[in-house]
mmCIF file of C-alpha atoms in Angstrom:
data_model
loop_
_atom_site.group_PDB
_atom_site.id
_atom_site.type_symbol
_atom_site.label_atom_id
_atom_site.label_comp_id
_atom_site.label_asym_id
_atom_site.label_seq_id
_atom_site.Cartn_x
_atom_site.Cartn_y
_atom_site.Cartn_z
ATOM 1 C CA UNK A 1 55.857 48.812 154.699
ATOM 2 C CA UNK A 2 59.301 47.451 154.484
ATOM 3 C CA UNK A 3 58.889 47.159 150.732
ATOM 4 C CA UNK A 4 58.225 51.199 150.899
ATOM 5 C CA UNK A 5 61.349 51.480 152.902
ATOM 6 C CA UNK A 6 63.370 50.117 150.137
ATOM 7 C CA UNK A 7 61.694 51.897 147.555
ATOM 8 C CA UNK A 8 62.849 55.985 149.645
ATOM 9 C CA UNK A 9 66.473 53.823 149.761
ATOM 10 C CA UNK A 10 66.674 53.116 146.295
ATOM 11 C CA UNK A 11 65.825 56.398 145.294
ATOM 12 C CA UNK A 12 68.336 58.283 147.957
ATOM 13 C CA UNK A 13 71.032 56.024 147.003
ATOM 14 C CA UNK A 14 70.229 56.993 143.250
ATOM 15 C CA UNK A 15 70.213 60.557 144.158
ATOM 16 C CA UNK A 16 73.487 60.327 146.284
ATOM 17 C CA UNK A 17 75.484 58.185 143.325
ATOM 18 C CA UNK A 18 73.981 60.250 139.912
ATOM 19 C CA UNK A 19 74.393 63.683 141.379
ATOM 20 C CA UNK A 20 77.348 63.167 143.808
ATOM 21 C CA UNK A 21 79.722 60.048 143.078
ATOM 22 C CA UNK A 22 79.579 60.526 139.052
ATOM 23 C CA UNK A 23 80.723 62.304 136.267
ATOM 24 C CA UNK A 24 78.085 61.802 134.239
ATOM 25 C CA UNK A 25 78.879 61.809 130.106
ATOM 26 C CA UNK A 26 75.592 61.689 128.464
ATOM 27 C CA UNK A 27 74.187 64.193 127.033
ATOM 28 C CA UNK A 28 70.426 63.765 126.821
ATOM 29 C CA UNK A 29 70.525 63.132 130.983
ATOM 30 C CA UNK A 30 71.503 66.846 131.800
ATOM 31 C CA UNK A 31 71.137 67.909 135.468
ATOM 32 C CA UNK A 32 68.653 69.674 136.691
ATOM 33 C CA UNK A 33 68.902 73.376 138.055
ATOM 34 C CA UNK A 34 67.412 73.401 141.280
ATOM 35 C CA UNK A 35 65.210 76.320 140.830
ATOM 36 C CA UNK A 36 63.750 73.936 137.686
ATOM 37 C CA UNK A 37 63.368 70.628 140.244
ATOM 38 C CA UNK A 38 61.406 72.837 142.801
ATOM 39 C CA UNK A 39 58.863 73.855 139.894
ATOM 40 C CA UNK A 40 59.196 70.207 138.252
ATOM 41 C CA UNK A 41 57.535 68.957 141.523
ATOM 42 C CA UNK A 42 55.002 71.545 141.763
ATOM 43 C CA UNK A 43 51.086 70.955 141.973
ATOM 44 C CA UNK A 44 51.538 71.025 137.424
ATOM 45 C CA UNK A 45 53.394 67.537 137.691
ATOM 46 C CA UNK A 46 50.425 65.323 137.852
ATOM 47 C CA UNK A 47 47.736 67.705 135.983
ATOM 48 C CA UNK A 48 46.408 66.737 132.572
ATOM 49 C CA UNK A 49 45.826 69.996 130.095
ATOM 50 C CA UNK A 50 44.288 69.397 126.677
ATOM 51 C CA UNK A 51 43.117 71.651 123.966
ATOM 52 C CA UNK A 52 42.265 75.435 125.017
ATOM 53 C CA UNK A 53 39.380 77.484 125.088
ATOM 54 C CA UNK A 54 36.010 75.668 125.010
ATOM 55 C CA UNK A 55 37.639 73.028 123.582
ATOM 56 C CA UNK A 56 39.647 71.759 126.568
ATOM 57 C CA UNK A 57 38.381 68.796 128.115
ATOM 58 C CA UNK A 58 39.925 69.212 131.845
ATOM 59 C CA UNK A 59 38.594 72.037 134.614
ATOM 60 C CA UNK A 60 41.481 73.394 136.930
ATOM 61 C CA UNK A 61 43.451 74.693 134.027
ATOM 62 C CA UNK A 62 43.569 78.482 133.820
ATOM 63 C CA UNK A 63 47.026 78.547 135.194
ATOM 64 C CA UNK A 64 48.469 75.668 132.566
ATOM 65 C CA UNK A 65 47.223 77.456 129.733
ATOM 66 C CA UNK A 66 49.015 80.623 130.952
ATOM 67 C CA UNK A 67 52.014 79.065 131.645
ATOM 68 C CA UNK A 68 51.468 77.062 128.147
ATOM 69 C CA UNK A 69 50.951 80.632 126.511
ATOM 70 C CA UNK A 70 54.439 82.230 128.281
ATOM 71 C CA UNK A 71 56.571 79.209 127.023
ATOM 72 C CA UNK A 72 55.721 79.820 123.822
ATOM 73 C CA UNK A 73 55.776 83.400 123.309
ATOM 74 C CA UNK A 74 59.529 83.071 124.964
ATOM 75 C CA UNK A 75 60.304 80.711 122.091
ATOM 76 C CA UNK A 76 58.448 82.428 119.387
ATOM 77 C CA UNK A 77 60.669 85.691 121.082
ATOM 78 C CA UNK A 78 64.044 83.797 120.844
ATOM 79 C CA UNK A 79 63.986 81.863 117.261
ATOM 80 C CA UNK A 80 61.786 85.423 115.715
ATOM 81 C CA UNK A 81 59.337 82.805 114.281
ATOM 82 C CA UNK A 82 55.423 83.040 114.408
ATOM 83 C CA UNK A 83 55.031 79.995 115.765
ATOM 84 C CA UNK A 84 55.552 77.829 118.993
ATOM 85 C CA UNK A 85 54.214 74.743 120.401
ATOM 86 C CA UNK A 86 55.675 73.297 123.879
ATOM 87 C CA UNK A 87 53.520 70.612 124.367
ATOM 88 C CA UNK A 88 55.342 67.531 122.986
ATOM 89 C CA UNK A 89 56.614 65.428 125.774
ATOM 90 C CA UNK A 90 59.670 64.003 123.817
ATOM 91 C CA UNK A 91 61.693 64.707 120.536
ATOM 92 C CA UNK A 92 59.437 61.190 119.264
ATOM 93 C CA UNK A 93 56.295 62.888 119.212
ATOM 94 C CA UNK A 94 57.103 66.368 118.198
ATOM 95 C CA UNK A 95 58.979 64.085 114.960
ATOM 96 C CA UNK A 96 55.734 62.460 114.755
ATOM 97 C CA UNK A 97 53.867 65.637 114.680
ATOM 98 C CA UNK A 98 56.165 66.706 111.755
ATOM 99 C CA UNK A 99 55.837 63.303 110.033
ATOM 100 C CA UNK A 100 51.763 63.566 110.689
ATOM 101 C CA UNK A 101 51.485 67.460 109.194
ATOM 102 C CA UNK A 102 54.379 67.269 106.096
ATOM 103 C CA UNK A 103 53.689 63.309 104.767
ATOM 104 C CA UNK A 104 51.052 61.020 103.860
ATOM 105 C CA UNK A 105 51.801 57.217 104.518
ATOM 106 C CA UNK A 106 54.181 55.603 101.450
ATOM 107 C CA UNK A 107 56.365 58.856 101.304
ATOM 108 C CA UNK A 108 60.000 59.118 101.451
ATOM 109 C CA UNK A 109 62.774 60.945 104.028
ATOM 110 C CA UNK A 110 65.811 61.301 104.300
ATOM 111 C CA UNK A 111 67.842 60.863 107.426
ATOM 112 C CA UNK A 112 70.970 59.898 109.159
ATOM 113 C CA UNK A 113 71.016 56.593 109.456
ATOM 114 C CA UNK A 114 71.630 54.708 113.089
ATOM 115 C CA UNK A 115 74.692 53.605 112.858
ATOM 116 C CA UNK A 116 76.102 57.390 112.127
ATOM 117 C CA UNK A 117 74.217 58.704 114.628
ATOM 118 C CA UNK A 118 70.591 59.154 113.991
ATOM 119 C CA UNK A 119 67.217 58.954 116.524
ATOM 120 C CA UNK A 120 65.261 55.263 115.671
ATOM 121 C CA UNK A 121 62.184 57.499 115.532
ATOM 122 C CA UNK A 122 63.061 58.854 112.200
ATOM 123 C CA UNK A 123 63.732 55.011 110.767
ATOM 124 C CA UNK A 124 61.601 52.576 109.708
ATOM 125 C CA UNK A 125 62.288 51.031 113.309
ATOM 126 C CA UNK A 126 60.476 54.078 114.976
ATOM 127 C CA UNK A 127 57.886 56.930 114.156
ATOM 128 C CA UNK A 128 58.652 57.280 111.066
ATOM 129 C CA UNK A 129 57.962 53.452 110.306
ATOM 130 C CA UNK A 130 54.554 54.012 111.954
ATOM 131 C CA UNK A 131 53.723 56.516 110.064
ATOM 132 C CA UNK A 132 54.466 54.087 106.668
ATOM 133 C CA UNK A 133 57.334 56.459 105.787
ATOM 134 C CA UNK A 134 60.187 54.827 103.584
ATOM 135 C CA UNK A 135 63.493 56.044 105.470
ATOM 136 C CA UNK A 136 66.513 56.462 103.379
ATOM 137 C CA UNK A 137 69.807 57.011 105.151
ATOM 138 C CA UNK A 138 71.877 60.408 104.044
ATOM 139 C CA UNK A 139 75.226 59.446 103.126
ATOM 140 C CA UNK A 140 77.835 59.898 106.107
ATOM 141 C CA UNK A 141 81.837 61.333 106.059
ATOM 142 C CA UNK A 142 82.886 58.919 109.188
ATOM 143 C CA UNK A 143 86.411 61.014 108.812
ATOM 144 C CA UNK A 144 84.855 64.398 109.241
ATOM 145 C CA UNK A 145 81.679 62.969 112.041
ATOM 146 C CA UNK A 146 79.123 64.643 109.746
ATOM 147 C CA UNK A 147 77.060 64.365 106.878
ATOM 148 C CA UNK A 148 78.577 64.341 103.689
ATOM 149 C CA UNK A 149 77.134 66.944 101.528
ATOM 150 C CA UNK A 150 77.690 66.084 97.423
ATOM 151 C CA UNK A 151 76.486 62.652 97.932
ATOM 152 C CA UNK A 152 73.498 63.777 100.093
ATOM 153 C CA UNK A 153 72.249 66.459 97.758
ATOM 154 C CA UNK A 154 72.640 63.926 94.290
ATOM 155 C CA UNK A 155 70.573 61.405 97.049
ATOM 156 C CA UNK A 156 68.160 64.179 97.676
ATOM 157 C CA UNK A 157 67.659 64.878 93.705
ATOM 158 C CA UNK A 158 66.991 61.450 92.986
ATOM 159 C CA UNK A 159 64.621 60.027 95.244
ATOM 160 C CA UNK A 160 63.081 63.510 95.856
ATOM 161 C CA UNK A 161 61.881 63.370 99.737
ATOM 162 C CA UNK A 162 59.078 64.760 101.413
ATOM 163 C CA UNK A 163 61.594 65.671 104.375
ATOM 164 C CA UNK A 164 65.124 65.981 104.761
ATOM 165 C CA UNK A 165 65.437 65.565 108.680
ATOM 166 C CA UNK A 166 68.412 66.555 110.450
ATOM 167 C CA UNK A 167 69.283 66.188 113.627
ATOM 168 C CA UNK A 168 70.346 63.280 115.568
ATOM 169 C CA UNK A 169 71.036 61.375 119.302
ATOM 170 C CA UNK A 170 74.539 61.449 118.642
ATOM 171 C CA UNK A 171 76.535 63.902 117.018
ATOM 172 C CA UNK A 172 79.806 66.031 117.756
ATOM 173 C CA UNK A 173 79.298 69.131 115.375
ATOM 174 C CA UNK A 174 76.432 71.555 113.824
ATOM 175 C CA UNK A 175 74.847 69.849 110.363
ATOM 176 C CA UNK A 176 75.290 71.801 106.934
ATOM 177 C CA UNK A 177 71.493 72.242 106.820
ATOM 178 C CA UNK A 178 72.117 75.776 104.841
ATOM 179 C CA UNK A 179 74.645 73.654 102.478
ATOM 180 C CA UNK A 180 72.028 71.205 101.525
ATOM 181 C CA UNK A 181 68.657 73.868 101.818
ATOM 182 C CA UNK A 182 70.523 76.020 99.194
ATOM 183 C CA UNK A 183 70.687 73.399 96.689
ATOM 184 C CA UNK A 184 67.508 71.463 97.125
ATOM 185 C CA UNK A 185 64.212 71.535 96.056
ATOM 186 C CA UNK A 186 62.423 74.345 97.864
ATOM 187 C CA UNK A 187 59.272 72.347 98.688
ATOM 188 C CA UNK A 188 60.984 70.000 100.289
ATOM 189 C CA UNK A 189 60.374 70.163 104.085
ATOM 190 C CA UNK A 190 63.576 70.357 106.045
ATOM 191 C CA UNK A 191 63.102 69.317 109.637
ATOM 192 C CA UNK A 192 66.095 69.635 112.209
ATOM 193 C CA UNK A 193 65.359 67.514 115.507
ATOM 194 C CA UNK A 194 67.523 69.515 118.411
ATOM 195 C CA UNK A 195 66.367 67.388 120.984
ATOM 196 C CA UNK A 196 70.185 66.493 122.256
ATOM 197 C CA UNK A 197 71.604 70.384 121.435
ATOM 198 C CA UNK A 198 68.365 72.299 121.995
ATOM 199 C CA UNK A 199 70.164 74.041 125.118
ATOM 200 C CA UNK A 200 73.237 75.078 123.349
ATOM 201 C CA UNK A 201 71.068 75.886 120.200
ATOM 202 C CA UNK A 202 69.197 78.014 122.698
ATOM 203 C CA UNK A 203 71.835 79.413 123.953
ATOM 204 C CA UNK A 204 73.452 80.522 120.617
ATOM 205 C CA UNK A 205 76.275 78.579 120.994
ATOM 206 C CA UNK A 206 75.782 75.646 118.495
ATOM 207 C CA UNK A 207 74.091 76.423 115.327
ATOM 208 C CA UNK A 208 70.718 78.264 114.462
ATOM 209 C CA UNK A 209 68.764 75.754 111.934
ATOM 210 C CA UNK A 210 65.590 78.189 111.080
ATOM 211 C CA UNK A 211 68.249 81.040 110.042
ATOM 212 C CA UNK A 212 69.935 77.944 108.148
ATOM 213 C CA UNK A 213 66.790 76.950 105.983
ATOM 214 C CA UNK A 214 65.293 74.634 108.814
ATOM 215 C CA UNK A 215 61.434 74.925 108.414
ATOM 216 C CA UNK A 216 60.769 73.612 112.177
ATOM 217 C CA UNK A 217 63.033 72.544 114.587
ATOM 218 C CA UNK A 218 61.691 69.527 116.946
ATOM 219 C CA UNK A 219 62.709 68.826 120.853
ATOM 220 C CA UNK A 220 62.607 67.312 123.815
ATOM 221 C CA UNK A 221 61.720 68.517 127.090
ATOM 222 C CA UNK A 222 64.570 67.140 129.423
ATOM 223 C CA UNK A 223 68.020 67.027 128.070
ATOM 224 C CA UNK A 224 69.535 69.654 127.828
#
């Protein structure tokens, strides 16, 4: 019992220092609204919900699918595209589902690289790598914090990618996605992972990557 005791301390004394006591700087750790924490701990926390229709393997569902069907019509609403699909957990496996539907294993991308900035799922440390992908960094203006465009589209033309995947867990200013789509082939897949900006991509006050030349845009669930 006492070890239970410790455990509701730990987790009040987390609460009180995070939300209280800091001035918290990262990015992909947003806070929470409280109106979203009440529903976040709602009866839909613990539920599993897979497939639809007479597919789905779980009973108790009717209100998950409805709620899965009003996410994405308010996303299909707000980025005017046909299609939506909330139900990767994390920026990883939506990047996975892109890597799974536009590649075969032994294909090449082209991303940022870590050290300027980039996810590890879209290296050869992470999904990507997984998925037998050959990752080939974009080239990077360190002076300007953002990718340098000439150099990336002679890159592009030369090892001719399956994806060009923007996007990253650290960067400072919106990507020239419709600087590099405009000169590229066309049937190359251009993927832009929002995960860390979704929320001010959402709220039109970053950049819009389908209007850009993005083909999908990836994301996370929880930052911002």
């Amino acid at each position: 019992m006492h070890r239970l005791k410790d455990i509701i301390r730990i987790v009040e004394e987390q609460n009180k220092w995070r939300r209280r006591e800091c001035l918290n700087l990262i990015a992909s750790e947003s806070v929470m609204s409280p109106l979203a924490e009440k529903y976040y701990a709602s009866d839909f926390h613990g539920r599993y919900n897979e497939h639809s229709g007479p597919e789905r393997h779980y009973c108790g569902t009717k209100y998950a699918y409805e709620i899965e069907e009003l996410c994405n019509q308010l996303f299909r609403e707000r980025f005017e595209t046909p299609f939506a699909d909330v139900r990767p957990i994390s920026g990883a496996v939506a990047n996975m589902v892109a890597y799974t539907a536009f590649t075969k294993p032994g294909d090449v991308i082209i991303a940022l690289g870590i050290p300027n900035g980039a996810h590890v799922s879209s290296t050869q440390w992470g999904i990507a790598g997984a998925r037998g992908l050959k990752s080939i960094d974009m080239f990077f203006d360190a002076k300007k914090m953002n990718i340098d465009v000439e150099n990336t589209v002679k890159l592009i033309d030369k090892v001719k990618p399956r994806i060009v995947m923007f996007g990253a867990s650290m960067f400072l200013f919106p990507e020239p996605v419709r600087e590099i789509k405009e000169r590229i082939d066309p049937k190359i897949k251009v993927v832009y992972d929002a995960s860390h900006v979704f929320g001010l991509i959402y709220g039109e006050v970053f950049q819009e990557p389908l209007e850009e030349g993005a083909d999908l845009i990836t994301s996370s669930t929880h930052k911002t």
